[in-house]
mmCIF file of C-alpha atoms in Angstrom:
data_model
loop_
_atom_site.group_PDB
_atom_site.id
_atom_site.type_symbol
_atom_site.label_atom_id
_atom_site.label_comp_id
_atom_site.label_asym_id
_atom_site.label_seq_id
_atom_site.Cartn_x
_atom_site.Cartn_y
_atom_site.Cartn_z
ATOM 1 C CA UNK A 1 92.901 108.794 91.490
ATOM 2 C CA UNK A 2 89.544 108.490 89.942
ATOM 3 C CA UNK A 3 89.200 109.269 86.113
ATOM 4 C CA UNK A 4 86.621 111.858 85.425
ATOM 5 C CA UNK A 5 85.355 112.838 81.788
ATOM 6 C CA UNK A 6 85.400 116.355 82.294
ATOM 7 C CA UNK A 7 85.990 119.059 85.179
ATOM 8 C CA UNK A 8 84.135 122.074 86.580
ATOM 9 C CA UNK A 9 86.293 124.318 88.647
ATOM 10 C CA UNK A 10 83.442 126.597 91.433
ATOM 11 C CA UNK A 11 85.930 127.145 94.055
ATOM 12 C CA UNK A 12 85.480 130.580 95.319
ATOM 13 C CA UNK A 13 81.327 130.751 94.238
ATOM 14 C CA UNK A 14 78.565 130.724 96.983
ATOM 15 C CA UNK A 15 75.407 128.952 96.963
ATOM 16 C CA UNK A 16 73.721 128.812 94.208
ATOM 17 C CA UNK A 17 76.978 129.020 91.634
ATOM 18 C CA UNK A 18 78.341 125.564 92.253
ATOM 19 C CA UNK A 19 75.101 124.143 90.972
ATOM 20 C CA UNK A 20 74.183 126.759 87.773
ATOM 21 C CA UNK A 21 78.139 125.967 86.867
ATOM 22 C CA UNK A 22 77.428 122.330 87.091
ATOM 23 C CA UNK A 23 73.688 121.866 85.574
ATOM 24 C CA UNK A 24 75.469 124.220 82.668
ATOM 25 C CA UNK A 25 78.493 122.072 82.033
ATOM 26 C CA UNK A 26 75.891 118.935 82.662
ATOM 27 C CA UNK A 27 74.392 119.317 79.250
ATOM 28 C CA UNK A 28 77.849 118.884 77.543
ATOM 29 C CA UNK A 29 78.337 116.106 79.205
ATOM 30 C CA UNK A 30 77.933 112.030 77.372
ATOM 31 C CA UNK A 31 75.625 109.978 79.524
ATOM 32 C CA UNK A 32 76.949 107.652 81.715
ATOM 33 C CA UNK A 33 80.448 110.432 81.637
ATOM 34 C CA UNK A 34 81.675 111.388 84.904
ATOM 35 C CA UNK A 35 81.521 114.901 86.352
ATOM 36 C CA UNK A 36 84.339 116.268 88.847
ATOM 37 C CA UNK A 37 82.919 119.419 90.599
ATOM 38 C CA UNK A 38 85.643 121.595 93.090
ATOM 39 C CA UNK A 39 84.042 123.859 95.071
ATOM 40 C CA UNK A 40 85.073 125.656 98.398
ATOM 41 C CA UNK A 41 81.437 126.461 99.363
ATOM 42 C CA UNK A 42 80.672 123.803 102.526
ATOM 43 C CA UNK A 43 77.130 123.715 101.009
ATOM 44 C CA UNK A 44 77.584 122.645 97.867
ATOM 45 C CA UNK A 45 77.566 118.873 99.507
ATOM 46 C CA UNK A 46 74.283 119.052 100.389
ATOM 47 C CA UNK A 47 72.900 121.125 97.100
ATOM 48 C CA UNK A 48 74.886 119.051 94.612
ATOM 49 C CA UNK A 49 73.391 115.271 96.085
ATOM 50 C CA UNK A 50 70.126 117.238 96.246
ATOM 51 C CA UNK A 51 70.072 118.171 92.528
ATOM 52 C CA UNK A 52 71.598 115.335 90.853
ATOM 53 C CA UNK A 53 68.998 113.045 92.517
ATOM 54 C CA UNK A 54 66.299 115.453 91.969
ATOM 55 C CA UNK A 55 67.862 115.625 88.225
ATOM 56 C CA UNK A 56 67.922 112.400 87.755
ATOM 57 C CA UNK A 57 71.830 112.161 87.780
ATOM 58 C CA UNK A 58 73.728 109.450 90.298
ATOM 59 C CA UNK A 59 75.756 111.628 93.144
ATOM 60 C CA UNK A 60 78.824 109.513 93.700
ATOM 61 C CA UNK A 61 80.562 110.945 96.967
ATOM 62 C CA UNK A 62 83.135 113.612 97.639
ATOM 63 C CA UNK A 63 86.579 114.231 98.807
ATOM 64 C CA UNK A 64 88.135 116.679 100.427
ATOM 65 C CA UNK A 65 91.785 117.813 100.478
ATOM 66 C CA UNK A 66 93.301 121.316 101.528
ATOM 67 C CA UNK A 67 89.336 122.920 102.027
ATOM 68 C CA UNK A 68 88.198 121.833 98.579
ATOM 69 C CA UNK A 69 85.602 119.731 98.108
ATOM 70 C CA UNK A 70 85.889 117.202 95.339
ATOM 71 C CA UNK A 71 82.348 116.171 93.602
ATOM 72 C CA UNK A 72 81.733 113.162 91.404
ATOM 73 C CA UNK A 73 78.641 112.905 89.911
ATOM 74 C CA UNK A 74 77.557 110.598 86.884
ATOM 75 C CA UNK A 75 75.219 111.865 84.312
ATOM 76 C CA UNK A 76 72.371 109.345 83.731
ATOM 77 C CA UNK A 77 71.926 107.754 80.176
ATOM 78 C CA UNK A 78 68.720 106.299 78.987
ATOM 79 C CA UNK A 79 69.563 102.837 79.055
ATOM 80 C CA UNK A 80 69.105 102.616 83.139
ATOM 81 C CA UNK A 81 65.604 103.797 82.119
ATOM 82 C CA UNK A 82 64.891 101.041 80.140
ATOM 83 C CA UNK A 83 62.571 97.894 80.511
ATOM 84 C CA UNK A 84 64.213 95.021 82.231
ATOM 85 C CA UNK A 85 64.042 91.814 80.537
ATOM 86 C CA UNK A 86 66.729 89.670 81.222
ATOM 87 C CA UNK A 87 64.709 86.778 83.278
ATOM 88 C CA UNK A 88 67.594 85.208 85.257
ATOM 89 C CA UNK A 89 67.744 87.782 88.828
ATOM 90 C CA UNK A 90 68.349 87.645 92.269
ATOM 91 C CA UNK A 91 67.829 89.620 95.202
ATOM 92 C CA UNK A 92 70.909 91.409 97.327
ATOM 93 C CA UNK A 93 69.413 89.098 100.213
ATOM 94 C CA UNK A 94 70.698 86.030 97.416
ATOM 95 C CA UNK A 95 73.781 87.265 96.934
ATOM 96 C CA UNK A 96 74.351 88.512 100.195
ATOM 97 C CA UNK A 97 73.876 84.542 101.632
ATOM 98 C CA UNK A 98 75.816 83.323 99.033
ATOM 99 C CA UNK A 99 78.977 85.336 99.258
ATOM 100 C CA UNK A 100 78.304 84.121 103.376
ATOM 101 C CA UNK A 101 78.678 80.854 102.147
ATOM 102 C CA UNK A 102 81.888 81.770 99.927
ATOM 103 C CA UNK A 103 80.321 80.129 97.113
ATOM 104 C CA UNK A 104 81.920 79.661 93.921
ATOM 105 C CA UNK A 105 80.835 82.690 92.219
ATOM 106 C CA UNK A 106 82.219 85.678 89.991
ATOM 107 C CA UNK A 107 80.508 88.801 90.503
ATOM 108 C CA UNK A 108 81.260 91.578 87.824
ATOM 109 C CA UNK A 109 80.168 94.991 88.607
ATOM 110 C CA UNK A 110 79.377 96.704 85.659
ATOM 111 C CA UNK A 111 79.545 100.320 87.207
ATOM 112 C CA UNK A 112 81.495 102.991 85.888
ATOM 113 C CA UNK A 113 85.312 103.039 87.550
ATOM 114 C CA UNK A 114 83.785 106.261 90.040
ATOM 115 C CA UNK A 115 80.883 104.444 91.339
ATOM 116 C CA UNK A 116 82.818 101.204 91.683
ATOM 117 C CA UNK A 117 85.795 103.363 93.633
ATOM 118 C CA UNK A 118 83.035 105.012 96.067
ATOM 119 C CA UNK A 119 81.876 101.999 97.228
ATOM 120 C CA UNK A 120 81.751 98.371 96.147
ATOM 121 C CA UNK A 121 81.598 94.635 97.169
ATOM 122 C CA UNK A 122 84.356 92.533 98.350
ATOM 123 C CA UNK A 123 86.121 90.360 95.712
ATOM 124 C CA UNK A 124 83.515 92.241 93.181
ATOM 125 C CA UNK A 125 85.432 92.603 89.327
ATOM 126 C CA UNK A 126 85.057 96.304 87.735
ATOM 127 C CA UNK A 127 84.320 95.506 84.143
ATOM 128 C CA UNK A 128 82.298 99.149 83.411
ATOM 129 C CA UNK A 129 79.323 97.810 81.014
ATOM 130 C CA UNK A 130 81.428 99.995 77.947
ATOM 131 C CA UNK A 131 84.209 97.385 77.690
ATOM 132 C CA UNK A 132 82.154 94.221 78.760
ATOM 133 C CA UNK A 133 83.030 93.099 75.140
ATOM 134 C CA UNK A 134 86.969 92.819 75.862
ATOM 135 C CA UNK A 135 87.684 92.986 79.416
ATOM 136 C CA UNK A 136 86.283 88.549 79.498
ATOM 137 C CA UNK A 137 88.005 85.642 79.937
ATOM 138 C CA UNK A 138 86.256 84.222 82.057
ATOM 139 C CA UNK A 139 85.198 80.470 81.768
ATOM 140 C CA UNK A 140 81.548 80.188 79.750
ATOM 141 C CA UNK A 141 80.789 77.840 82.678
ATOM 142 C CA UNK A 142 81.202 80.109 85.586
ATOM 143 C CA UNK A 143 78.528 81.289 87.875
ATOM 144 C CA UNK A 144 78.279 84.922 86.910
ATOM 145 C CA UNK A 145 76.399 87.555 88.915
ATOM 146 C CA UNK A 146 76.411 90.711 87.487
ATOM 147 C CA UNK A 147 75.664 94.026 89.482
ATOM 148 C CA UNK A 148 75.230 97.705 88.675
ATOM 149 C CA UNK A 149 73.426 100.972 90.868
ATOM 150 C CA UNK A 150 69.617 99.811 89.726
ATOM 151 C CA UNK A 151 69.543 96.387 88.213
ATOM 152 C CA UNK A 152 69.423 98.471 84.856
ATOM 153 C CA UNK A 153 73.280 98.039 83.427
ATOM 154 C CA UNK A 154 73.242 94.738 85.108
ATOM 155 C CA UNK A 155 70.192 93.609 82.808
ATOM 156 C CA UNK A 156 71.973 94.733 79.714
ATOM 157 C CA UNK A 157 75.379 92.764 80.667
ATOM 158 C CA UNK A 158 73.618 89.721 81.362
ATOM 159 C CA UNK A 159 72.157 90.166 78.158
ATOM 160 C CA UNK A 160 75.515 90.610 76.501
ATOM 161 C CA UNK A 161 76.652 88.159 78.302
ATOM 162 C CA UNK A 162 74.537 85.296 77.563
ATOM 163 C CA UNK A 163 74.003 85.785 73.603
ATOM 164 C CA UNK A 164 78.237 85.854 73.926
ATOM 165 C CA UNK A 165 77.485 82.060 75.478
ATOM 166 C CA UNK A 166 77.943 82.354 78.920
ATOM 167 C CA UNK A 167 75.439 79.855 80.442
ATOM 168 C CA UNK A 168 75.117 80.768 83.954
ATOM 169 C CA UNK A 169 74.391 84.673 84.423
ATOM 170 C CA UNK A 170 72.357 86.240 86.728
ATOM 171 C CA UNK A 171 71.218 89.812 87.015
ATOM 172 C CA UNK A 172 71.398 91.506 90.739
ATOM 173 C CA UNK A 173 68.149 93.311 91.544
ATOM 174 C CA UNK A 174 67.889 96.021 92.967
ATOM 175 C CA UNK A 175 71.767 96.403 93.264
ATOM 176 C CA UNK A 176 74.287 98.447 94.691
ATOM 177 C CA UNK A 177 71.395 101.190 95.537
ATOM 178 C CA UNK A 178 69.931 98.656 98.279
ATOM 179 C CA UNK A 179 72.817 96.661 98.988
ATOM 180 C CA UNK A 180 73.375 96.780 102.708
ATOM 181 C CA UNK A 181 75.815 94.355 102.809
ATOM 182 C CA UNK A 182 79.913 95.077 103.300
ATOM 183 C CA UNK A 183 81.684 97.604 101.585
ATOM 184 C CA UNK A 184 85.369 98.526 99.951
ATOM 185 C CA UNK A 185 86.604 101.569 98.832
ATOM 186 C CA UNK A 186 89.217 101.797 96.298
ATOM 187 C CA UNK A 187 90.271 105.417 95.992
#
């Protein structure tokens, strides 16, 4: 079951309901918060990934059980619009070769639970960037890669990371939005 922060019920409502219903309840929403959408309408798939992208939200995927279609969507928070400025990245391409290799390597993803259960690497840790602070005990030595959607998260738990005194961090660029590499569900 995937943990959502709040829940907007537009089963029954045609096109264009599922969408005012959800841009409404949107604004109530905490960035970064997770948004469950039902809806019945067949074309609210297509209109919901179409406005949270053009919105500048993060459609996760959808379910559907008995006829109704589950959303997930992610409201956006201004810290994946920030600069990056950790200097220690790599590309997918690096990390891709070296999980090939099975090196030696943890790799924390730093996604929110939703986004991590839609679709995430092999062997990757969920350690949402919110409880980065107490969810380590991992060895300071460690080879750490650290990926998010955009690189943006990822910069900001690298950060964390290193002024904690981890020594070997790196931030995955772009991230789980060009990652073309294998997949896992977990939902």
């Amino acid at each position: 079951m995937i943990q959502t922060d709040m829940i907007v019920d537009a089963k029954g409502l045609a096109c264009p309901m599922p969408i005012v219903k959800t841009r409404k309840a949107m604004k109530e929403l905490a960035p970064g918060n997770v948004m469950e959408v039902q809806a019945t309408d067949k074309g609210s798939t297509a209109d919901l990934k179409a406005w949270a992208t053009s919105a500048g939200h993060q459609y996760l995927g959808t379910t559907e059980q008995d006829g109704t279609l589950t959303h997930y969507v992610r409201k956006s928070n201004s810290e994946e619009i920030q600069e990056k400025t950790y200097p220690h990245v790599v590309s997918n391409e690096e990390l891709e070769t070296l999980l090939a290799n099975r090196a030696e390597i943890v790799l924390l993803d730093v996604r929110e639970e939703a986004e991590y259960a839609f679709g995430h690497i092999p062997g990757a840790k969920s350690v949402p960037l919110g409880e980065l602070d107490d969810a380590l005990s991992i060895d300071k030595d460690s080879l750490i890669y650290v990926i998010c959607r955009s690189g943006s998260r990822s910069d900001l738990a690298a950060q964390k990371l290193t002024e904690a005194g981890f020594v070997n961090v790196k931030n995955v660029v772009p991230g789980m939005s060009g990652w073309n590499g294998a997949l896992e569900k977990s939902m």
